[in-house]
Tab-separated table of C-alpha atoms in Angstrom:
chain	number	residue	atom	x	y	z
V	1	UNK	CA	100.126	59.329	126.301
V	2	UNK	CA	97.564	61.274	127.050
V	3	UNK	CA	96.207	64.630	126.186
V	4	UNK	CA	98.194	66.327	129.099
V	5	UNK	CA	101.236	64.629	127.584
V	6	UNK	CA	100.496	65.744	124.243
V	7	UNK	CA	100.614	69.621	125.467
V	8	UNK	CA	104.017	69.184	126.824
V	9	UNK	CA	105.300	67.700	123.232
V	10	UNK	CA	103.534	70.702	121.707
V	11	UNK	CA	105.209	73.098	124.600
V	12	UNK	CA	108.628	71.896	123.603
V	13	UNK	CA	108.157	72.176	119.915
V	14	UNK	CA	106.601	75.711	120.157
V	15	UNK	CA	109.796	76.876	122.688
V	16	UNK	CA	112.137	75.445	119.994
V	17	UNK	CA	110.216	77.211	117.545
V	18	UNK	CA	109.253	74.320	115.582
V	19	UNK	CA	105.766	74.258	114.194
V	20	UNK	CA	104.633	70.643	114.044
V	21	UNK	CA	101.247	69.680	113.819
V	22	UNK	CA	100.711	66.766	116.495
V	23	UNK	CA	97.459	64.222	116.966
V	24	UNK	CA	96.939	62.001	119.789
V	25	UNK	CA	95.747	58.353	118.522
V	26	UNK	CA	95.609	55.399	120.778
V	27	UNK	CA	97.674	57.018	123.307
V	28	UNK	CA	100.186	57.703	120.594
V	29	UNK	CA	101.714	60.837	119.417
V	30	UNK	CA	101.528	61.450	115.797
V	31	UNK	CA	103.533	63.940	113.993
V	32	UNK	CA	101.905	64.943	110.999
V	33	UNK	CA	103.335	66.605	108.261
V	34	UNK	CA	102.063	69.314	106.210
V	35	UNK	CA	99.633	68.379	103.331
V	36	UNK	CA	101.191	69.052	99.767
V	37	UNK	CA	100.301	72.246	97.992
V	38	UNK	CA	97.625	70.459	95.725
V	39	UNK	CA	95.815	69.122	98.941
V	40	UNK	CA	96.121	72.356	100.751
V	41	UNK	CA	94.640	74.471	97.941
V	42	UNK	CA	91.608	71.847	97.922
V	43	UNK	CA	91.042	72.014	101.561
V	44	UNK	CA	91.001	75.880	101.401
V	45	UNK	CA	88.762	75.828	98.185
V	46	UNK	CA	86.447	73.463	100.016
V	47	UNK	CA	86.544	75.468	103.198
V	48	UNK	CA	85.517	78.799	101.554
V	49	UNK	CA	82.549	77.140	99.517
V	50	UNK	CA	81.383	75.825	102.595
V	51	UNK	CA	82.095	78.991	104.815
V	52	UNK	CA	80.466	80.949	102.174
V	53	UNK	CA	77.249	79.028	102.364
V	54	UNK	CA	77.333	78.221	106.350
V	55	UNK	CA	78.051	81.804	107.569
V	56	UNK	CA	75.480	83.862	106.096
V	57	UNK	CA	73.000	80.982	107.204
V	58	UNK	CA	74.464	80.655	111.020
V	59	UNK	CA	74.129	76.741	110.451
V	60	UNK	CA	77.488	76.502	112.432
V	61	UNK	CA	81.215	76.472	111.949
V	62	UNK	CA	83.808	75.387	109.487
V	63	UNK	CA	87.393	74.416	110.561
V	64	UNK	CA	90.573	74.179	108.905
V	65	UNK	CA	93.348	71.399	109.685
V	66	UNK	CA	94.902	73.704	112.521
V	67	UNK	CA	92.137	73.444	114.783
V	68	UNK	CA	92.259	70.237	117.171
V	69	UNK	CA	89.190	68.082	118.177
V	70	UNK	CA	89.056	66.166	121.132
V	71	UNK	CA	87.295	63.237	120.756
V	72	UNK	CA	85.217	61.073	123.217
V	73	UNK	CA	87.764	58.300	122.939
V	74	UNK	CA	90.473	60.668	124.356
V	75	UNK	CA	92.028	60.926	120.806
V	76	UNK	CA	93.046	64.355	119.581
V	77	UNK	CA	92.739	65.103	115.781
V	78	UNK	CA	92.483	67.753	113.388
V	79	UNK	CA	90.580	66.928	110.210
V	80	UNK	CA	91.537	69.007	106.818
V	81	UNK	CA	88.045	70.449	107.007
V	82	UNK	CA	85.387	69.842	109.434
V	83	UNK	CA	81.990	71.200	110.423
V	84	UNK	CA	80.028	71.705	113.596
V	85	UNK	CA	76.427	72.605	113.829
V	86	UNK	CA	75.689	75.878	115.748
V	87	UNK	CA	73.403	73.819	118.129
V	88	UNK	CA	76.560	71.786	118.841
V	89	UNK	CA	79.041	74.249	119.501
V	90	UNK	CA	77.639	77.900	120.216
V	91	UNK	CA	80.674	79.214	120.892
V	92	UNK	CA	84.321	77.858	120.200
V	93	UNK	CA	86.339	77.630	123.269
V	94	UNK	CA	89.873	78.828	123.307
V	95	UNK	CA	91.243	75.341	123.043
V	96	UNK	CA	90.457	72.219	121.495
V	97	UNK	CA	86.699	71.813	121.231
V	98	UNK	CA	85.730	68.409	122.832
V	99	UNK	CA	83.325	67.696	119.758
V	100	UNK	CA	82.757	64.953	117.147
V	101	UNK	CA	82.310	67.142	114.213
V	102	UNK	CA	79.124	66.494	111.863
V	103	UNK	CA	81.061	66.756	108.771
V	104	UNK	CA	84.942	65.517	108.751
V	105	UNK	CA	86.697	65.870	105.302
V	106	UNK	CA	90.347	64.001	104.470
V	107	UNK	CA	92.039	65.234	101.588
V	108	UNK	CA	94.577	62.544	100.351
V	109	UNK	CA	98.348	64.168	100.466
V	110	UNK	CA	100.497	62.669	97.507
V	111	UNK	CA	102.417	60.783	100.469
V	112	UNK	CA	99.273	59.712	102.084
V	113	UNK	CA	97.771	56.145	101.500
V	114	UNK	CA	94.171	55.636	100.993
V	115	UNK	CA	93.510	52.931	103.718
V	116	UNK	CA	94.102	54.946	106.770
V	117	UNK	CA	91.937	57.907	105.735
V	118	UNK	CA	89.441	55.827	104.970
V	119	UNK	CA	89.906	54.330	108.350
V	120	UNK	CA	89.871	58.132	109.958
V	121	UNK	CA	86.950	58.504	108.466
V	122	UNK	CA	85.075	55.688	109.286
V	123	UNK	CA	86.320	56.199	112.976
V	124	UNK	CA	84.750	59.690	112.775
V	125	UNK	CA	81.537	57.949	111.506
V	126	UNK	CA	81.204	55.233	114.374
V	127	UNK	CA	81.873	58.273	116.832
V	128	UNK	CA	78.855	60.223	115.545
V	129	UNK	CA	80.055	62.314	112.711
V	130	UNK	CA	77.133	62.375	110.207
V	131	UNK	CA	79.305	62.626	106.855
V	132	UNK	CA	82.811	61.945	106.048
V	133	UNK	CA	84.215	62.624	102.711
V	134	UNK	CA	87.637	61.433	101.186
V	135	UNK	CA	89.035	63.734	98.531
V	136	UNK	CA	91.618	61.813	96.254
V	137	UNK	CA	93.245	64.560	94.047
V	138	UNK	CA	95.362	62.082	92.290
V	139	UNK	CA	92.021	60.058	91.084
V	140	UNK	CA	89.842	62.955	90.895
V	141	UNK	CA	87.206	61.431	93.192
V	142	UNK	CA	85.366	62.251	96.446
V	143	UNK	CA	83.952	59.648	98.213
V	144	UNK	CA	80.953	60.388	100.777
V	145	UNK	CA	80.637	58.131	103.865
V	146	UNK	CA	77.331	58.442	105.830
V	147	UNK	CA	76.057	56.817	108.899
V	148	UNK	CA	73.878	54.700	107.026
V	149	UNK	CA	73.847	53.825	103.155
V	150	UNK	CA	76.388	52.731	100.323
V	151	UNK	CA	79.603	54.872	99.784
V	152	UNK	CA	78.843	57.255	97.138
V	153	UNK	CA	81.870	57.707	95.012
V	154	UNK	CA	81.525	61.200	92.782
V	155	UNK	CA	83.834	61.894	89.407
V	156	UNK	CA	84.440	65.529	87.905
V	157	UNK	CA	81.130	65.714	86.167
V	158	UNK	CA	79.194	65.060	89.432
V	159	UNK	CA	77.751	67.611	92.002
V	160	UNK	CA	78.622	67.313	95.602
V	161	UNK	CA	75.500	67.805	97.975
V	162	UNK	CA	75.379	67.201	101.603
V	163	UNK	CA	71.533	67.861	102.253
V	164	UNK	CA	71.635	66.613	105.592
V	165	UNK	CA	73.828	69.167	106.867
V	166	UNK	CA	73.576	72.198	104.011
V	167	UNK	CA	70.087	71.891	102.502
V	168	UNK	CA	70.150	73.686	98.915
V	169	UNK	CA	73.952	73.587	98.985
V	170	UNK	CA	75.600	72.162	95.709
V	171	UNK	CA	79.139	71.795	94.763
V	172	UNK	CA	80.435	70.888	91.559
V	173	UNK	CA	83.083	68.320	92.025
V	174	UNK	CA	85.452	70.155	89.094
V	175	UNK	CA	85.588	73.368	91.289
V	176	UNK	CA	87.387	71.534	93.974
V	177	UNK	CA	90.588	71.024	91.601
V	178	UNK	CA	93.530	73.490	91.203
V	179	UNK	CA	92.830	75.314	88.172
V	180	UNK	CA	95.508	75.822	85.381
V	181	UNK	CA	95.572	79.560	84.450
V	182	UNK	CA	96.006	80.355	80.793
V	183	UNK	CA	99.065	82.255	79.411
V	184	UNK	CA	96.411	85.681	79.027
V	185	UNK	CA	95.639	85.068	82.834
V	186	UNK	CA	98.948	85.389	83.713
V	187	UNK	CA	100.417	88.325	81.619
V	188	UNK	CA	100.380	91.708	84.087
């Protein structure tokens, strides 16, 4: 399968009013199910924190899982959250972007296994991503991958920083997790 074949599959889904997210990996079409609600919320929370830092500084573009990226190996993928520096993507195309993101984030859903997510992040790093982040809501850990250096595993009391892309940005890991609202907060 090639990208043109994937486009035909997407067109067929669209004509049938089916909203499946598909990726192309090693010439195979992968149908990606939606993330569970916790993973989705974490993705939105991280995207919001990043966007609020990136946008006023005009550092680049933050994308969610609906934005497809064509990689140099001809794979089409959509990380849960990604970032591309402004100098590398001055304008977003009205198609899939042909770029390896500078930052790629994968968030484990309830049905995911860690190994394939690790493999996906490592592949992005091999292709040129500067930083990869794997968020595991079940363990409440955030693992940071870089082109050089050891993995860094952060827990609830730690602070996530990515100084090579976002100098000065800090995010307490505890801010990623879904809040539990108190009884008083839920009264109208």
